[in-house]
Each structure stands twice: as structure tokens, then as C-alpha cells.
XYZ file of C-alpha atoms in Angstrom:
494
model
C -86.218 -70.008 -163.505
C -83.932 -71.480 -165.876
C -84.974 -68.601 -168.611
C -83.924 -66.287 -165.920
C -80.732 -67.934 -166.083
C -80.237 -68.545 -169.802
C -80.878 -64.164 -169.869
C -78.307 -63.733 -167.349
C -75.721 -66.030 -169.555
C -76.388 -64.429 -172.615
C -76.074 -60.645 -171.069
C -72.640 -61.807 -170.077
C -71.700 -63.614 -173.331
C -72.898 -60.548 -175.112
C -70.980 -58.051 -173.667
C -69.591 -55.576 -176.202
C -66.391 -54.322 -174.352
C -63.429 -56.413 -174.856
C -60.971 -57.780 -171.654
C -57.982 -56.808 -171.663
C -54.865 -58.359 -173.243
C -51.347 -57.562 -173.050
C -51.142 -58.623 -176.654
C -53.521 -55.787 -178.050
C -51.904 -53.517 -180.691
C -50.377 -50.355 -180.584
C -50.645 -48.936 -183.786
C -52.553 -45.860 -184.323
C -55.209 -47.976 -185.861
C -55.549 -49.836 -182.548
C -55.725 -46.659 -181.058
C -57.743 -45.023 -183.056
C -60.820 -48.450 -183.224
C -60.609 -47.615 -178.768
C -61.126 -44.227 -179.289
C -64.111 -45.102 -181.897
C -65.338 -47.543 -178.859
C -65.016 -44.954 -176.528
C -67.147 -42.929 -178.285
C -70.291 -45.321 -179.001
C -69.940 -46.740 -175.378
C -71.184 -42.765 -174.377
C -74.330 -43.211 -176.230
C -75.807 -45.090 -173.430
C -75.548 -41.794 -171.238
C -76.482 -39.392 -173.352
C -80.232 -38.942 -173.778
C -81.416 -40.408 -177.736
C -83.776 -38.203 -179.200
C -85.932 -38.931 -182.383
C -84.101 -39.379 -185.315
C -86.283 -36.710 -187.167
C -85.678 -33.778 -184.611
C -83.020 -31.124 -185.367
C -80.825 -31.025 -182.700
C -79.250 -28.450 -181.268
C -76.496 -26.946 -179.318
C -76.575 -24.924 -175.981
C -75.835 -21.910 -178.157
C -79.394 -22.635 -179.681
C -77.849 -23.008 -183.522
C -78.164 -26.075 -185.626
C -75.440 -28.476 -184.712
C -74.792 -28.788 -188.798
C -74.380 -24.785 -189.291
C -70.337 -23.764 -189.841
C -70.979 -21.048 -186.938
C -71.662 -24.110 -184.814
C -68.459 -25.925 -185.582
C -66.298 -22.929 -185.233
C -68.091 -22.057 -181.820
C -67.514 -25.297 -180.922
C -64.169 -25.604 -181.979
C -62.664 -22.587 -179.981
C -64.716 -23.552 -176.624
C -62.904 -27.195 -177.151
C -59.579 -25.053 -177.310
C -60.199 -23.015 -174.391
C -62.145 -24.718 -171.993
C -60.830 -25.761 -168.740
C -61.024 -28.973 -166.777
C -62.447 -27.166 -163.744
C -64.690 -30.503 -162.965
C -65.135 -33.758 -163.667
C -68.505 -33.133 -164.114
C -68.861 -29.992 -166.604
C -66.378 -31.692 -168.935
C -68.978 -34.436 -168.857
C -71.650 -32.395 -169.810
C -69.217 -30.448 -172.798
C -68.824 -34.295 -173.658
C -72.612 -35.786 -173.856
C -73.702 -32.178 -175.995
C -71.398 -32.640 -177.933
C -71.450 -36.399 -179.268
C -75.171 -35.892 -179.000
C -75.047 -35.194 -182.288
C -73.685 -38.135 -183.398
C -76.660 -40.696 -184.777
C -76.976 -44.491 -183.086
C -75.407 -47.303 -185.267
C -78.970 -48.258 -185.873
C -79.506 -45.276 -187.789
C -80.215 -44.671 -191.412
C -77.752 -41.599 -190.721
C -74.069 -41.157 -191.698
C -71.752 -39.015 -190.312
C -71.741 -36.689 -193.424
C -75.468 -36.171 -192.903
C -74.956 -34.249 -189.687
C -73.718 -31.219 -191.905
C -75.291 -29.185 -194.286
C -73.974 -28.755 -197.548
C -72.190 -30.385 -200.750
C -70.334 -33.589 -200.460
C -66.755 -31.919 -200.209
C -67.210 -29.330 -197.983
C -69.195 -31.756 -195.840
C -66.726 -34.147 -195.806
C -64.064 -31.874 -194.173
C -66.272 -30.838 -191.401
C -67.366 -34.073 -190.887
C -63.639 -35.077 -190.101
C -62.941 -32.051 -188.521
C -65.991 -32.593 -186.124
C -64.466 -35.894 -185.543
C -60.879 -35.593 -184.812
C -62.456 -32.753 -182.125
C -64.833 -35.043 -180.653
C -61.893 -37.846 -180.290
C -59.408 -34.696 -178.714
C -62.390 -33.489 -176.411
C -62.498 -36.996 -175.132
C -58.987 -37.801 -174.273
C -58.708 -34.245 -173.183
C -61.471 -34.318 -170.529
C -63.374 -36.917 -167.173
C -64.067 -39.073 -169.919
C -61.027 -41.068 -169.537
C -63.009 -42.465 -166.578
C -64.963 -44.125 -169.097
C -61.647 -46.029 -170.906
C -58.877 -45.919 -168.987
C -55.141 -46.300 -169.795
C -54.700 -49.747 -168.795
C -51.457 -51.350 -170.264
C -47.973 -50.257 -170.686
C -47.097 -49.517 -174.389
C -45.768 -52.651 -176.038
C -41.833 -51.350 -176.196
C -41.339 -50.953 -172.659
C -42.638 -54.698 -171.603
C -41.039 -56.025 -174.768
C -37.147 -56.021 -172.112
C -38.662 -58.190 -169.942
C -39.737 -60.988 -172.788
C -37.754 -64.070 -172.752
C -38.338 -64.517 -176.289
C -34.917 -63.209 -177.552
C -32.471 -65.178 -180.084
C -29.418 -65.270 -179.368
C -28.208 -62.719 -181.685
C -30.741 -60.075 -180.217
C -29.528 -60.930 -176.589
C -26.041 -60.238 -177.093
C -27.188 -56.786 -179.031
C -29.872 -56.238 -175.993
C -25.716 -56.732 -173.431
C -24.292 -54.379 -174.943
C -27.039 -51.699 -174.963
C -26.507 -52.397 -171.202
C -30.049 -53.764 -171.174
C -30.640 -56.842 -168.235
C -31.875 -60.058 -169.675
C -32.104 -63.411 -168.161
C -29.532 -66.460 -170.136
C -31.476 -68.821 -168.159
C -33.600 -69.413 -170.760
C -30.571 -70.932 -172.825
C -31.061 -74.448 -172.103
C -29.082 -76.792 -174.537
C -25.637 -76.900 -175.037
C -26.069 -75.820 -178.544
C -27.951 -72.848 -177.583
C -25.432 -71.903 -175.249
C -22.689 -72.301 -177.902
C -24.196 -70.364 -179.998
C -24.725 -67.781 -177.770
C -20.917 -67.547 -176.718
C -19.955 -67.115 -180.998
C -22.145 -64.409 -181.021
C -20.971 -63.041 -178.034
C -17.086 -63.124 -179.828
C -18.407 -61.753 -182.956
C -19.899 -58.864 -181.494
C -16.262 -57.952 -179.954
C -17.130 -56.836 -176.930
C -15.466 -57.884 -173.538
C -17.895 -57.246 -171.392
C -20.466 -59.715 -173.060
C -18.117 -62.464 -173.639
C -17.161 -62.797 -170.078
C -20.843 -62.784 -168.898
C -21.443 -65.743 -171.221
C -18.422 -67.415 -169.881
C -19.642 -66.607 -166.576
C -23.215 -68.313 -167.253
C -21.196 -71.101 -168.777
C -18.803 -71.984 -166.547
C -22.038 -72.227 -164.015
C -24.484 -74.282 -166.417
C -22.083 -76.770 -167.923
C -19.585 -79.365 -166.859
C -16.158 -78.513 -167.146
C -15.238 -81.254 -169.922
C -17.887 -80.042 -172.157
C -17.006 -76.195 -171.544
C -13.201 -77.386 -172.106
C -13.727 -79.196 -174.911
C -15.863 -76.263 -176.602
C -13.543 -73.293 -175.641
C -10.661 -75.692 -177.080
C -11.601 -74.701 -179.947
C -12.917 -71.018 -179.548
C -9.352 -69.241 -178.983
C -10.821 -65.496 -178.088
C -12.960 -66.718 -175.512
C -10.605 -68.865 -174.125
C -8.203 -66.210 -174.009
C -10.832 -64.535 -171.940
C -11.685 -67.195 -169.506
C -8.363 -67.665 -168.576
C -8.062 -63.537 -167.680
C -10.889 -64.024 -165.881
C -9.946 -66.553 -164.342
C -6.412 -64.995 -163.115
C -7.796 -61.630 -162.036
C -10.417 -63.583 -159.865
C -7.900 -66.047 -158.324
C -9.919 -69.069 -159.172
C -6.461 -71.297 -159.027
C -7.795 -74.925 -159.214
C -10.317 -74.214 -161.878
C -7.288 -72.851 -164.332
C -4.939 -75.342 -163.293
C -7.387 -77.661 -164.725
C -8.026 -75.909 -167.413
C -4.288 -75.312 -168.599
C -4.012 -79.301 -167.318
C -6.904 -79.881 -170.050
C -4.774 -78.044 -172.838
C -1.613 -79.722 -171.902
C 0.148 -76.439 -171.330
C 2.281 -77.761 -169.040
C 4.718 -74.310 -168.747
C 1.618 -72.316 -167.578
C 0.472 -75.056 -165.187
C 3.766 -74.831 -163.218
C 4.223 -70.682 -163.508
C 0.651 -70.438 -161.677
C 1.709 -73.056 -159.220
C 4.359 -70.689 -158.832
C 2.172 -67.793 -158.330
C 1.021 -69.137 -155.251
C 4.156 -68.292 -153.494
C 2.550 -64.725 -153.115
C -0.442 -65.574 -151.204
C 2.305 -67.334 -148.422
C 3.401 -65.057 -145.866
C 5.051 -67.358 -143.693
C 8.776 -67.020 -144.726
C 9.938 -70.428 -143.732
C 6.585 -72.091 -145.620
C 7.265 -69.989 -148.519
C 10.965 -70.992 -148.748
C 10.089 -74.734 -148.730
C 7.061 -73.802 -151.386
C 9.942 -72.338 -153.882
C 12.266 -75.802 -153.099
C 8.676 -77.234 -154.836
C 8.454 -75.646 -157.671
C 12.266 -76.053 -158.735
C 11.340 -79.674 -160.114
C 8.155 -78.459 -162.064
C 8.137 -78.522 -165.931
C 9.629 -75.139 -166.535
C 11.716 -74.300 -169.435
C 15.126 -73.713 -168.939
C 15.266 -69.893 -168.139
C 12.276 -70.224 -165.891
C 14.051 -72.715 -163.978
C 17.253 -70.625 -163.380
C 15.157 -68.149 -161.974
C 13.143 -70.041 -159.845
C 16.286 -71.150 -158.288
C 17.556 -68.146 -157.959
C 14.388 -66.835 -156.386
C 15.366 -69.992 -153.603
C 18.489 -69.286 -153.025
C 17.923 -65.307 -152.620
C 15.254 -65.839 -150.225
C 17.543 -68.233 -148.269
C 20.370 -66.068 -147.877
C 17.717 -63.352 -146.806
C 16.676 -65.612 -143.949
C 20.448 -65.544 -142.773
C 21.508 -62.136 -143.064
C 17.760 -61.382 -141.443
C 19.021 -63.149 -138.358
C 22.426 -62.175 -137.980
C 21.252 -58.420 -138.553
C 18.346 -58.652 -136.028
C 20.400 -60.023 -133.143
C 23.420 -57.737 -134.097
C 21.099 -54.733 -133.885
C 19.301 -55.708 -130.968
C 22.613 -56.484 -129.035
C 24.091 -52.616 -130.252
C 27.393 -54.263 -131.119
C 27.292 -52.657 -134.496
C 28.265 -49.056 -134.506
C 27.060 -48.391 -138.203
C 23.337 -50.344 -136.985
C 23.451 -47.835 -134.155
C 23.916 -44.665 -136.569
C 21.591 -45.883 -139.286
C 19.224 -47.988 -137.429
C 17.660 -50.519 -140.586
C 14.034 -49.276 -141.843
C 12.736 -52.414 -143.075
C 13.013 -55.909 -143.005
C 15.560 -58.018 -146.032
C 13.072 -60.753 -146.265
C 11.313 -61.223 -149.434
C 13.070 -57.779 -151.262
C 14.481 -57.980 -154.700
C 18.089 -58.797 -155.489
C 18.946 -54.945 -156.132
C 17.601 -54.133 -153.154
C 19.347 -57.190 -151.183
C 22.866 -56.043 -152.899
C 21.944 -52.260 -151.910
C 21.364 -53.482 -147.874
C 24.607 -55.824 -148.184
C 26.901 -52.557 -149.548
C 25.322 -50.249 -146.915
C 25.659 -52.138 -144.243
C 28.353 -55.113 -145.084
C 30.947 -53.848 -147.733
C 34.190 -54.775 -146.054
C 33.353 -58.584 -145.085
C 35.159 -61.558 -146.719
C 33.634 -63.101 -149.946
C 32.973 -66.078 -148.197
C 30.268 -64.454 -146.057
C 27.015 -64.981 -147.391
C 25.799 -60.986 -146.942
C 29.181 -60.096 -148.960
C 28.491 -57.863 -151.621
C 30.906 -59.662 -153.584
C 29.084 -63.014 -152.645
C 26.128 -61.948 -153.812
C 27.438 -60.962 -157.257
C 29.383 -63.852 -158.046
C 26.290 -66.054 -156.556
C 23.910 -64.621 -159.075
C 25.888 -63.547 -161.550
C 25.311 -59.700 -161.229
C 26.401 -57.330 -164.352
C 29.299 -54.928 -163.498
C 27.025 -52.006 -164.572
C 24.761 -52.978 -162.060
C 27.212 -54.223 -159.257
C 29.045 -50.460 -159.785
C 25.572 -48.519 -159.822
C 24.620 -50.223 -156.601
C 27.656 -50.022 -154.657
C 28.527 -46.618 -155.829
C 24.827 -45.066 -154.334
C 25.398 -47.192 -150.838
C 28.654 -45.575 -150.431
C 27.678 -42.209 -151.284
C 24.809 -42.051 -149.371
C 27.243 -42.870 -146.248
C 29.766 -40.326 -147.935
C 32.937 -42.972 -147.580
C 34.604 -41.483 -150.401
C 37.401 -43.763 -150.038
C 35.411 -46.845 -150.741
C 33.897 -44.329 -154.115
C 37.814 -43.992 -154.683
C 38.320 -47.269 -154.363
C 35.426 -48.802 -156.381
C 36.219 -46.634 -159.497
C 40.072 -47.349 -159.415
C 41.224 -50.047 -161.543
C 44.681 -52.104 -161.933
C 46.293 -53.244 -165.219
C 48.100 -56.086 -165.444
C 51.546 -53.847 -165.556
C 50.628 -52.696 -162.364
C 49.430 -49.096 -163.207
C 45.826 -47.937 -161.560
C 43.496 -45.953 -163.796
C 39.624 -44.838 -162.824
C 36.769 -46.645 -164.781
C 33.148 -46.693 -164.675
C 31.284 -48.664 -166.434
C 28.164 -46.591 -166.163
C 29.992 -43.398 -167.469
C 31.606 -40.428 -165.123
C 28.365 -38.287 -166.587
C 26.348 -40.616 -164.238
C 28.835 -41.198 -161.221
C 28.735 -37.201 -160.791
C 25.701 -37.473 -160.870
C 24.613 -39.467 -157.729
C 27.922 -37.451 -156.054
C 25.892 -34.865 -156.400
C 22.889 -36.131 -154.981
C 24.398 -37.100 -152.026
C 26.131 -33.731 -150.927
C 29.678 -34.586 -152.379
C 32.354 -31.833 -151.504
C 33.573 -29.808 -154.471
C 36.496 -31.345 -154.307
C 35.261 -35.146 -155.073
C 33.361 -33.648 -157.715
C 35.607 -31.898 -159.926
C 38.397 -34.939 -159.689
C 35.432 -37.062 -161.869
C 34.022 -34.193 -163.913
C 37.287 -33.762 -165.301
C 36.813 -37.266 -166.483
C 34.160 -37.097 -168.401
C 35.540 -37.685 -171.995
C 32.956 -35.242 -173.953
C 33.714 -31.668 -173.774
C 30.588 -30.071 -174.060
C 29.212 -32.324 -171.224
C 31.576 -31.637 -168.944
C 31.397 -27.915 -169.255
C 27.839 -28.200 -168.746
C 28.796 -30.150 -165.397
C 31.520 -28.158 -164.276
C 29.223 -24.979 -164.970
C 25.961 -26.539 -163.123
C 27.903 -27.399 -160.484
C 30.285 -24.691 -160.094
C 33.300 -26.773 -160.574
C 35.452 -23.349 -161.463
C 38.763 -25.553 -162.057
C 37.123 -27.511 -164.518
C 35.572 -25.051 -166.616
C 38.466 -22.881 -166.506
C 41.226 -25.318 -167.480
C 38.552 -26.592 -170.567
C 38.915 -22.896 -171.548
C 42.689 -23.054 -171.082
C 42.490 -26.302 -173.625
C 40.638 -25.186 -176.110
C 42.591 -21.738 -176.131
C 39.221 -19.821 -175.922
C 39.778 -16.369 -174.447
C 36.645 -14.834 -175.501
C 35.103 -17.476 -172.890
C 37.524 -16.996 -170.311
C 37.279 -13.432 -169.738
C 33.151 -14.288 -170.060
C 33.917 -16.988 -167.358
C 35.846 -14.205 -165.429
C 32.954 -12.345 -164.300
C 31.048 -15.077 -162.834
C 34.079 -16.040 -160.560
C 34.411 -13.913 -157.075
C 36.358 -10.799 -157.439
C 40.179 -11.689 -155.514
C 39.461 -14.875 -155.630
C 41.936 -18.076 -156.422
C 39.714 -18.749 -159.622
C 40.035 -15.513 -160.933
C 44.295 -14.763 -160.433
C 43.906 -18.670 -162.142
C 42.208 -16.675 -165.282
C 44.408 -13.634 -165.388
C 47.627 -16.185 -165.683
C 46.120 -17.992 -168.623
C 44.836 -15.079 -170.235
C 48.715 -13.240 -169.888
C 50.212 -16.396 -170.973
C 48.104 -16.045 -174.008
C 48.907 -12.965 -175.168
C 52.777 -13.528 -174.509
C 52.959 -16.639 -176.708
């Protein structure tokens, strides 16, 4: 009983196919020894014959005759896998003529004739054998078992550092979790910045900011200024507040720490709550600029909260005439100062300065550039088309007494928005004709058929060639053209 048992143990032990491995070559060699295994594991099928007798193939020729191998070779070519079964058969007669490894005989004796010639057919008989194998049901025999090595090499967590942050930005997914220490981590984030790419660097920051404290990961990016800069974008586009206020608390950048406090005003939509947020942030360590405006911002918003009232009951009540025509589109609360000065000339230009929606209030208030104070007021007015208060805005006094127009932006531009907003003829030629450069306003008299204009340029300049041009583009009878024929008469008399 127990030899019974000892055979069994050494039939297992003894077995001459090898398990399989995920660490087996791939190599052609490799390759090539399964094939060669694959081939000597068939001799157990195929019938074995005495050594001594010639073999033979189905076609009844010596298996070592050249009209053998070339028979052989084009039925390999040709044949069809049409079943399992007949390619088995094409498989045993044809590596029946291969000897057992017990044998005296070497492949080179299967062939007749000298040692070169032999020696090709030998390998040519070979390489068809190996072909006709892979080719045909004897794959049953050894099948494709394993992946090839490069495509389970991605999911190894084997990589360096280096090769990991190549591996990111081939767009490849690995796993950082196998970064345990903090110096492996470190060095994984300098490779990460030496490789220059964005992408990678914040994915490292990501996995740090997860895996470390944040006095270590502080104290590191301290001194690693690129990723830093990073973390702190990230940081902002991702609205993570308290973890870059502590950050920027960390670095003692004390300016940054109070302008994204001040950010938060945004996310308040209350208008009351956000008005006592901004009285906050007046006392926070800004530097002197930033602290005008922050004031500023205050005090804009608070005036908004006035005139927002006063407007809403005035309009609601239809007491206002000019509400009543141009009923208000929007709500003042939380606009710009342009726009603010824009609503106040539109729809308050005639109260006191001491009104807090005076246009004039809100210029001295916040100190508002004549440029844009003029620009402002000039497009409210127009768009109501009160050219008296245009008249009126433009018109200065000297100190003798004596009114001249002015604009600070340039008559080129006040035309301009005149025009836009449907001004008569009229208003338009009285400020083309002050616009200082000649060849400008020609161009704007002739754009905008301002006939006067052009034709008393003309008249200036002494030009008659272009008058009597500038004649046929006037109406035939017209006032323009008996204008033209007096100039051009009084030409020719003096």
C-alpha cells in the first residue's frame, strides 16, 4: 500500500509540464523552448514505430526525399482548418517523423544528403512543423494562457517615482498609494515640478494634501515655490477658503489673508449681511490702496441701499412721471459705480448735491474723473434726448464771465453718442463744427450728412474743385445748394 502511494507521489513530482507563472519570459527564446515543448508533448499521441523502419508519408515517399518536403510544404500553405480533427491528423503525420529524445537520431538524420543541404531542410522542416502547430487544433494541446508581459506591467506597483510621473503624463492610471513616507512623497512632488506639467503637479498635491498633515505639507511647499504657486490656484478655483487662509496664515502673507476674507463678500446675497461683512473687512491688514477701496466698496453699497428704497416706493406709489415713462429694469443694489452714476443721471440729474442719489454727490463722494463724470452724464441725457441738459453739460464759464463749450472726452466722441441716440441734425452739426481737426470733421459732417459743415470747411479752405464735387451730392433747389452757388460766385468775383 504505501508503494502504491510512494508511485503516485513520484508521478506527480515528475511531471514534465511546467505551472504556470506570470513571471515566465517573453522573449522569442521563451517562446520558441514552448513551442519545442509543444512539440515533444505530441509524441505521446502519435504512434512510435521502430527506430530502424523508414517512415513514410501519406503520399507513400520517404519523409527525407526533397519531393516530400516541398509536397509537404505547399499542403501546410494551403490547407484549411475545416476540423479540429483532420488538422490533428496533418499534425501527428507530420511530427511522426521526428525521432524520441531517447534516440540515437538527430534531426539532420531525417534527411538525405550532405551536411549543408541537410541542414537547411532540416530547419526548414522545423520552422514548418512549429507554423503547422500554432496554425492548427493543436493549440488545444498548449494554450495561450497569460497576457504578454507589457500589458500587465500598468498595473505593477513597482514604479519609482521618476517612472510614475512619466507613466501621468502618458495619461496612464497608477495608484500613489504606494508612496508611503514623507520622503517618498517629496520626492515624488520634485519630480512632478521638474517634469513641468500642470496636470501632474496638482494630482500630487492632491494626494498630498490628503496623506499628510498640514504643518508638514506647509512646511515642505514653503520651500517648493512652483508647487506652491499651484496649490494655492487650486485651492482658489475649488473654493477651499479655510484651508488657504491657513495656508497664507502659515506664510505670514497677511495682504492675501485679508483680500480672500474679502472674497467672501460674493458668496453673501443678503444685502444688509453683506453690507455689515464689508464694515469687517475695513479694519483688516490691507495696504493702503486696498483699504480706500474697500471703503469705497462700503460706502457705495450703502448709498445703493438708500436710493434702492426711495426708488422702489417712489415707483410703486407712480408719483414719478419719468419712473412712469421709463419704468427701471433692474435693481441698483450691488452694481458698479459707473453704473450707479449712469442710474443717478437718468433718473436724478436735477436734485441738490446734498442728496445722496445726486450725480454730483456721487462724484465728489468718490472722487470721479471729469472724463468719466462727462462720458456718463452725457449718454444718460442723450438717451432721454434733453438736449438742454447736453447744452448745458458741455458749456463752460470763465472767470470773466464768458461761456465757451468743452469736452473733455473730445467733440469727435460727443458726436458720436449724439448720433447713437437719434440726435436731430441740428444738435449735430453745432458740435461737429467743433471738432478742431479738419479732416475729421469732414469725415463727420460727410458721414452724417451735416451739409453746413462740409460746405463752410470748403468755403475755409477756398477749395472749389470740392465744392462744385460737393454740389452734386446736395438736392437739386435745395438751401445747401443756392449756399454753394454764393460761395462759388463770390470766388470768382474776388
Amino acid at each position: 500500500m504505501s508503494r502504491v502511494r510512494a508511485d503516485e507521489e513520484e508521478y506527480w513530482h515528475s511531471s514534465k509540464f511546467r505551472a504556470f507563472t506570470f513571471d515566465d519570459e517573453d522573449d522569442e527564446l521563451s517562446q520558441l523552448k514552448e513551442s519545442k515543448r509543444a512539440v515533444n508533448s505530441l509524441r505521446d499521441i502519435v504512434d512510435d514505430d521502430d527506430d530502424d523502419l523508414e517512415r513514410v508519408s501519406w503520399s507513400g515517399e520517404p519523409v527525407g526525399s526533397i519531393s516530400w518536403s516541398i509536397k509537404e510544404t505547399a499542403s501546410g500553405s494551403s490547407s484549411s482548418l475545416d476540423g479540429r480533427d483532420s488538422s490533428l491528423q496533418k499534425g501527428s503525420a507530420s511530427y511522426a517523423a521526428l525521432p524520441k529524445q531517447a534516440s540515437s537520431y538527430s534531426l539532420s538524420s531525417l534527411f538525405k544528403g550532405d551536411g549543408r543541404e541537410s541542414g537547411f531542410l532540416c530547419t526548414t522542416h522545423l520552422c514548418l512543423s512549429l507554423s503547422a502547430l500554432t496554425d492548427t487544433g493543436v493549440k488545444n494541446f498548449a494554450p495561450e494562457l497569460r497576457r504578454p508581459k507589457a500589458e500587465y506591467k500598468d498595473y505593477s506597483s513597482d514604479w519609482s517615482p521618476k517612472d510614475t510621473v512619466r507613466r501621468m503624463q502618458r495619461g496612464k492610471v497608477c495608484s500613489l498609494e504606494r508612496f508611503r513616507s514623507l520622503q517618498d512623497k517629496l520626492v515624488l512632488l520634485d519630480e512632478a515640478v521638474a517634469g513641468h506639467d500642470g496636470n501632474v503637479i496638482t494630482a500630487v498635491l492632491i494626494f498630498l494634501k490628503r496623506t499628510l498633515r498640514r504643518e508638514i505639507l506647509f512646511r515642505e511647499l514653503e520651500v517648493r515655490q512652483v508647487a506652491l504657486c499651484h496649490l494655492i490656484h487650486f485651492l482658489r478655483e475649488t473654493g477651499e477658503q479655510k484651508f488657504l487662509l491657513d495656508l497664507l496664515r502659515f506664510l505670514d502673507r497677511t495682504e492675501e489673508v485679508a483680500l480672500s476674507q474679502y472674497r467672501e463678500h460674493l458668496n453673501i446675497q443678503d444685502v444688509e449681511k453683506r453690507r455689515e461683512f464689508l464694515k469687517g473687512c475695513i479694519g483688516l491688514p490691507f495696504s493702503a490702496e486696498d483699504t480706500s477701496h474697500i471703503q469705497d466698496h462700503y460706502t457705495l453699497l450703502e448709498r445703493q441701499i438708500i436710493i434702492e428704497a426711495n426708488d422702489r416706493h417712489l415707483e410703486m406709489a407712480g408719483q414719478s412721471e419719468l419712473f412712469r415713462k421709463y419704468p427701471r429694469k433692474a435693481s441698483i443694489l450691488n452694481m458698479p459705480l459707473v453704473t450707479t452714476l449712469f442710474y443717478s443721471c437718468f433718473y436724478h440729474y436735477t436734485e441738490a448735491e446734498g442728496m445722496f442719489s445726486s450725480p454730483t454727490n456721487l462724484k465728489k463722494t468718490f472722487k470721479i474723473p471729469d472724463k468719466q463724470y462727462v462720458l456718463t452724464a452725457l449718454a444718460a441725457r442723450a438717451k432721454l434726448r434733453a438736449w438742454g441738459d447736453v447744452d448745458a453739460l458741455l458749456t463752460t464759464k470763465n472767470w470773466l464771465g464768458y461761456t465757451k463749450k468743452k469736452a473733455p472726452i473730445g467733440f469727435h466722441r460727443v458726436v458720436e453718442i449724439l448720433q447713437r441716440n437719434n440726435a436731430p441734425v441740428q444738435v449735430l452739426q453745432e458740435y461737429v463744427r467743433l471738432v478742431e481737426d479738419v479732416e475729421t470733421r469732414l469725415n463727420l459732417a460727410t458721414k452724417y450728412k451735416c451739409h453746413d459743415v462740409v460746405i463752410e470747411t470748403y468755403r475755409d479752405l477756398k477749395d472749389r474743385i470740392q465744392l462744385t464735387a460737393y454740389k452734386s451730392k446736395v438736392e437739386r433747389g435745395s438751401a445747401e445748394e443756392e449756399k454753394i452757388n454764393s460761395i462759388l460766385s463770390n470766388m470768382v468775383r474776388n
